[in-house]
Tab-separated table of C-alpha atoms in Angstrom:
chain	number	residue	atom	x	y	z
A	487	MET	CA	0.009	-0.017	0.022
A	488	GLN	CA	1.320	3.435	-0.879
A	489	SER	CA	2.519	5.520	2.054
A	490	LYS	CA	0.603	8.659	1.060
A	491	THR	CA	-1.640	10.169	-1.553
A	492	VAL	CA	-1.521	13.894	-2.447
A	493	ILE	CA	-4.452	15.706	-4.070
A	494	GLY	CA	-3.830	19.104	-5.628
A	495	HIS	CA	-0.594	20.877	-6.621
A	496	SER	CA	-0.096	18.526	-9.521
A	497	VAL	CA	2.865	18.827	-11.906
A	498	THR	CA	0.447	19.980	-14.620
A	499	ASP	CA	-0.866	22.775	-12.407
A	500	LYS	CA	2.704	23.984	-11.727
A	501	VAL	CA	3.664	23.880	-15.372
A	502	VAL	CA	0.586	25.837	-16.398
A	503	LEU	CA	0.917	28.403	-13.649
A	504	PHE	CA	4.680	28.931	-13.687
A	505	GLY	CA	4.881	28.600	-17.465
A	506	GLY	CA	1.723	30.401	-18.616
A	507	LEU	CA	1.441	33.349	-16.240
A	508	PRO	CA	5.115	34.496	-16.479
A	509	LEU	CA	4.932	34.155	-20.286
A	510	ALA	CA	1.728	36.242	-20.339
A	511	GLY	CA	3.396	38.870	-18.113
A	512	LEU	CA	6.429	38.926	-20.392
A	513	VAL	CA	4.253	39.498	-23.498
A	514	LEU	CA	2.256	42.215	-21.739
A	515	GLY	CA	5.398	43.918	-20.537
A	516	PHE	CA	6.839	43.871	-24.072
A	517	PHE	CA	3.732	45.539	-25.581
A	518	LEU	CA	2.976	47.823	-22.617
A	519	PRO	CA	4.545	51.020	-24.089
A	520	ARG	CA	2.617	50.465	-27.311
A	521	ILE	CA	-0.607	49.810	-25.476
A	522	ALA	CA	-0.113	52.921	-23.362
A	523	ASP	CA	0.586	55.021	-26.466
A	524	TRP	CA	-2.634	53.844	-28.075
A	525	ALA	CA	-4.683	54.301	-24.954
A	526	ALA	CA	-3.335	57.804	-24.327
A	527	ARG	CA	-4.780	58.874	-27.680
A	528	GLN	CA	-8.240	57.600	-26.772
A	529	LYS	CA	-9.911	60.366	-24.739
A	530	TRP	CA	-12.538	57.978	-23.310
A	531	VAL	CA	-9.822	55.852	-21.571
A	532	PRO	CA	-9.351	56.885	-17.880
A	533	PHE	CA	-5.944	57.601	-16.216
A	534	GLN	CA	-4.733	59.696	-19.104
A	535	GLY	CA	-1.856	61.146	-17.012
A	536	PRO	CA	-0.140	57.846	-16.160
A	537	LEU	CA	-0.771	56.510	-19.669
A	538	GLU	CA	0.818	59.553	-21.273
A	539	LEU	CA	3.800	59.184	-18.917
A	540	VAL	CA	4.343	55.553	-19.873
A	541	ALA	CA	3.784	56.336	-23.594
A	542	GLY	CA	6.411	59.039	-23.372
A	543	TRP	CA	9.127	56.674	-22.182
A	544	ASP	CA	11.743	56.052	-24.841
A	545	GLY	CA	14.866	53.904	-25.216
A	546	TRP	CA	15.685	50.207	-25.256
A	547	TRP	CA	15.898	50.098	-21.486
A	548	VAL	CA	12.162	50.831	-21.256
A	549	GLY	CA	11.247	47.613	-23.033
A	550	VAL	CA	13.685	45.646	-20.860
A	551	ILE	CA	12.229	47.016	-17.620
A	552	CYS	CA	8.656	46.376	-18.751
A	553	ILE	CA	9.495	42.836	-19.786
A	554	VAL	CA	11.300	42.086	-16.428
A	555	VAL	CA	8.428	43.637	-14.440
A	556	GLY	CA	5.855	41.619	-16.431
A	557	LEU	CA	7.845	38.430	-15.973
A	558	LEU	CA	8.210	38.902	-12.184
A	559	GLY	CA	4.537	39.860	-11.922
A	560	GLY	CA	3.606	36.633	-13.682
A	561	VAL	CA	5.733	34.570	-11.290
A	562	LEU	CA	4.192	36.327	-8.304
A	563	LEU	CA	0.696	35.673	-9.547
A	564	ALA	CA	1.500	32.003	-10.155
A	565	ALA	CA	2.880	31.636	-6.643
A	566	MET	CA	-0.278	33.294	-5.189
A	567	ALA	CA	-2.545	31.016	-7.263
A	568	LEU	CA	-0.652	27.909	-6.167
A	569	ASP	CA	-0.825	29.040	-2.504
A	570	ASP	CA	-4.613	29.444	-2.816
A	571	THR	CA	-4.996	25.855	-4.152
A	572	LEU	CA	-5.941	23.293	-1.566
A	573	LYS	CA	-3.357	20.504	-1.096
A	574	VAL	CA	-4.614	17.345	0.674
A	575	THR	CA	-2.121	14.812	1.900
A	576	ILE	CA	-3.703	11.456	2.965
A	577	THR	CA	-1.754	8.791	4.937
A	578	ASN	CA	-2.799	5.829	7.028
A	579	GLU	CA	-2.254	8.056	10.166
A	580	SER	CA	-3.852	11.379	9.219
A	581	VAL	CA	-5.275	13.750	6.642
A	582	GLU	CA	-3.579	17.176	6.204
A	583	PHE	CA	-5.204	20.121	4.432
A	584	LEU	CA	-2.822	22.901	3.343
A	585	LYS	CA	-4.037	26.211	1.944
A	586	ASN	CA	-2.695	29.752	2.212
A	587	GLU	CA	0.143	28.490	4.399
A	588	LYS	CA	-2.346	27.182	6.969
A	589	THR	CA	-2.459	23.443	7.772
A	590	VAL	CA	-5.364	21.521	9.258
A	591	ALA	CA	-4.352	18.009	10.425
A	592	VAL	CA	-6.948	15.345	11.348
A	593	PRO	CA	-5.748	12.023	12.950
A	594	ARG	CA	-7.104	8.886	11.274
A	595	GLY	CA	-8.481	7.565	14.579
A	596	LYS	CA	-10.913	10.509	14.878
A	597	VAL	CA	-12.544	10.127	11.459
A	598	ALA	CA	-15.830	8.224	11.488
A	599	THR	CA	-17.079	9.322	8.053
A	600	ALA	CA	-15.567	11.094	5.044
A	601	PHE	CA	-17.549	12.355	2.038
A	602	LEU	CA	-17.918	15.067	-0.588
A	603	ASP	CA	-20.441	17.872	-0.090
A	604	GLY	CA	-20.391	19.545	-3.517
A	605	LYS	CA	-16.855	20.794	-3.884
A	606	GLU	CA	-15.986	20.379	-0.197
A	607	ILE	CA	-14.195	17.457	1.454
A	608	VAL	CA	-15.856	16.815	4.846
A	609	LEU	CA	-14.641	14.627	7.755
A	610	LEU	CA	-16.938	13.801	10.668
A	611	ASP	CA	-16.237	12.154	13.997
A	612	ALA	CA	-18.412	9.634	15.835
A	613	THR	CA	-20.556	12.434	17.396
A	614	MET	CA	-21.318	13.983	13.946
A	615	ARG	CA	-18.989	16.885	14.715
A	616	GLU	CA	-17.135	18.223	11.637
A	617	LEU	CA	-13.392	17.726	11.932
A	618	ALA	CA	-12.762	19.477	8.629
A	619	ARG	CA	-14.632	21.051	5.743
A	620	GLU	CA	-12.291	22.179	2.951
A	621	LYS	CA	-13.107	23.208	-0.608
A	622	HIS	CA	-11.037	21.389	-3.211
A	623	ASP	CA	-9.967	22.765	-6.578
A	624	GLN	CA	-10.056	19.573	-8.661
A	625	LEU	CA	-11.825	19.292	-11.982
A	626	LYS	CA	-14.855	17.012	-12.165
A	627	THR	CA	-12.876	14.206	-13.687
A	628	GLU	CA	-10.037	14.554	-11.177
A	629	ALA	CA	-12.491	14.713	-8.243
A	630	LYS	CA	-13.537	11.186	-9.001
A	631	GLN	CA	-10.157	10.069	-7.622
A	632	ILE	CA	-10.825	11.593	-4.160
A	633	PRO	CA	-13.041	8.738	-2.788
A	634	GLN	CA	-10.532	6.105	-3.878
A	635	ALA	CA	-7.681	8.014	-2.274
A	636	PHE	CA	-9.390	7.958	1.134
A	637	ARG	CA	-10.383	4.286	0.778
A	638	THR	CA	-6.848	3.318	-0.144
A	639	HIS	CA	-5.733	4.502	3.290
A	640	GLY	CA	-8.628	2.898	5.189
A	641	TYR	CA	-10.938	5.867	5.744
A	642	PRO	CA	-14.700	5.146	5.923
A	643	TRP	CA	-16.065	6.868	2.815
A	644	SER	CA	-19.729	7.654	2.173
A	645	ASP	CA	-20.562	7.687	-1.560
A	646	SER	CA	-24.036	9.069	-0.787
A	647	GLY	CA	-22.588	12.200	0.895
A	648	ASP	CA	-23.471	13.401	4.366
A	649	PRO	CA	-25.400	10.581	6.218
A	650	HIS	CA	-26.896	13.328	8.432
A	651	ALA	CA	-27.828	15.770	5.657
A	652	ASP	CA	-31.519	15.504	6.443
A	653	ARG	CA	-30.913	17.064	9.896
A	654	PHE	CA	-29.761	20.398	8.521
A	655	ARG	CA	-32.145	23.326	8.816
A	656	ARG	CA	-31.826	26.795	7.380
A	657	TRP	CA	-30.946	29.328	10.079
A	658	VAL	CA	-33.203	32.267	10.683
A	659	GLU	CA	-32.429	35.067	13.102
A	660	ASP	CA	-33.341	34.161	16.724
A	661	GLU	CA	-33.928	30.529	15.782
A	662	PRO	CA	-36.072	29.287	18.686
A	663	GLU	CA	-34.488	25.820	18.773
A	664	LEU	CA	-30.980	27.254	19.264
A	665	PRO	CA	-29.590	28.681	22.523
A	666	PRO	CA	-28.892	32.496	22.576
A	667	GLY	CA	-25.126	31.882	22.306
A	668	ALA	CA	-25.343	29.929	19.091
A	669	ASN	CA	-27.829	32.406	17.598
A	670	ALA	CA	-25.416	35.258	18.422
A	671	VAL	CA	-22.523	33.553	16.697
A	672	LEU	CA	-24.616	32.698	13.603
A	673	LYS	CA	-25.853	36.259	13.467
A	674	ALA	CA	-22.279	37.503	13.454
A	675	ARG	CA	-21.376	34.959	10.755
A	676	ALA	CA	-24.267	36.196	8.578
A	677	LYS	CA	-22.654	39.627	8.404
A	678	SER	CA	-19.366	38.196	7.083
A	679	PHE	CA	-20.671	37.053	3.686
A	680	GLY	CA	-19.281	39.229	0.914
A	681	ASP	CA	-16.428	40.703	2.949
A	682	GLY	CA	-13.727	39.186	0.790
A	683	ASP	CA	-10.744	37.396	2.390
A	684	LYS	CA	-11.475	38.880	5.789
A	685	GLY	CA	-15.049	37.578	5.574
A	686	LYS	CA	-13.820	34.108	4.628
A	687	ALA	CA	-11.519	34.036	7.689
A	688	ASP	CA	-14.335	35.167	9.953
A	689	LEU	CA	-16.731	32.585	8.543
A	690	ARG	CA	-14.227	29.823	9.299
A	691	GLU	CA	-13.389	31.132	12.784
A	692	LEU	CA	-17.047	31.546	13.736
A	693	ARG	CA	-17.907	28.129	12.330
A	694	ASP	CA	-15.438	26.703	14.798
A	695	GLU	CA	-17.139	28.662	17.610
A	696	VAL	CA	-20.499	27.154	16.640
A	697	ALA	CA	-18.905	23.694	16.758
A	698	LYS	CA	-17.729	24.355	20.349
A	699	LEU	CA	-21.348	25.015	21.249
A	700	GLY	CA	-22.417	21.612	19.921
A	701	TYR	CA	-23.669	22.514	16.446
A	702	THR	CA	-22.475	22.165	12.846
A	703	VAL	CA	-23.067	24.950	10.285
A	704	LYS	CA	-22.536	24.890	6.531
A	705	ASP	CA	-23.095	27.549	3.937
A	706	LYS	CA	-24.955	27.475	0.590
A	707	ASP	CA	-25.632	30.557	-1.509
A	708	LYS	CA	-24.681	32.836	1.353
A	709	LYS	CA	-27.241	31.155	3.640
A	710	GLN	CA	-26.468	29.213	6.761
A	711	TYR	CA	-27.711	25.750	7.603
A	712	TRP	CA	-27.297	24.149	11.025
A	713	ARG	CA	-27.775	20.821	12.862
A	714	PRO	CA	-26.936	19.547	16.354
A	715	ASN	CA	-23.862	17.407	16.872
A	716	THR	CA	-25.751	14.599	18.552
A	717	PRO	CA	-26.652	11.182	17.096
A	718	ARG	CA	-30.316	10.280	16.840
């Protein structure tokens, strides 16, 4: 049996990112003075001042600088895109999720059920509590390999998805079946949708707070759905 299986960060991804984006940046840098010269003569194009400045640059060194800047910009964008791609490392001992330099590690012994919920890989323990919920970046054909990867390392995989999906209910403000503390956290979470990266961080942090109170929450179309972490 193989010692580990890695999902994400494939060789193809790296070739496309670190080959395509720097090349695109290089081409853009080469043509930038020409593009700026054309745009500076179009009165409807905004930022006329900076465009005229760039268009007025002359000399061979201008092209070299623009090419170098474009190339470096492409490399930087490729690194950022790769960093934002989920990497899952599955072994017989644990599952590790790596994204944006943050790692979530789940020991094998705690996992009672693993499944896909749309584009998210979800791990549950024996009390129905979510140990992890991470969105993968695999294409539909590549995603078919995820169940086999978990099975290969002995994880209990559910092909039918969440075995407790029917227990989720849409959250409404001041939900009568939730304690005040849980309602307060979910109310704060509801305000985080649409706040960009900060909002995503808050949604994750507050989801963990809900879990500490004994409930699981998941999001769909910027709406929250909850269920208790107690078996029937």
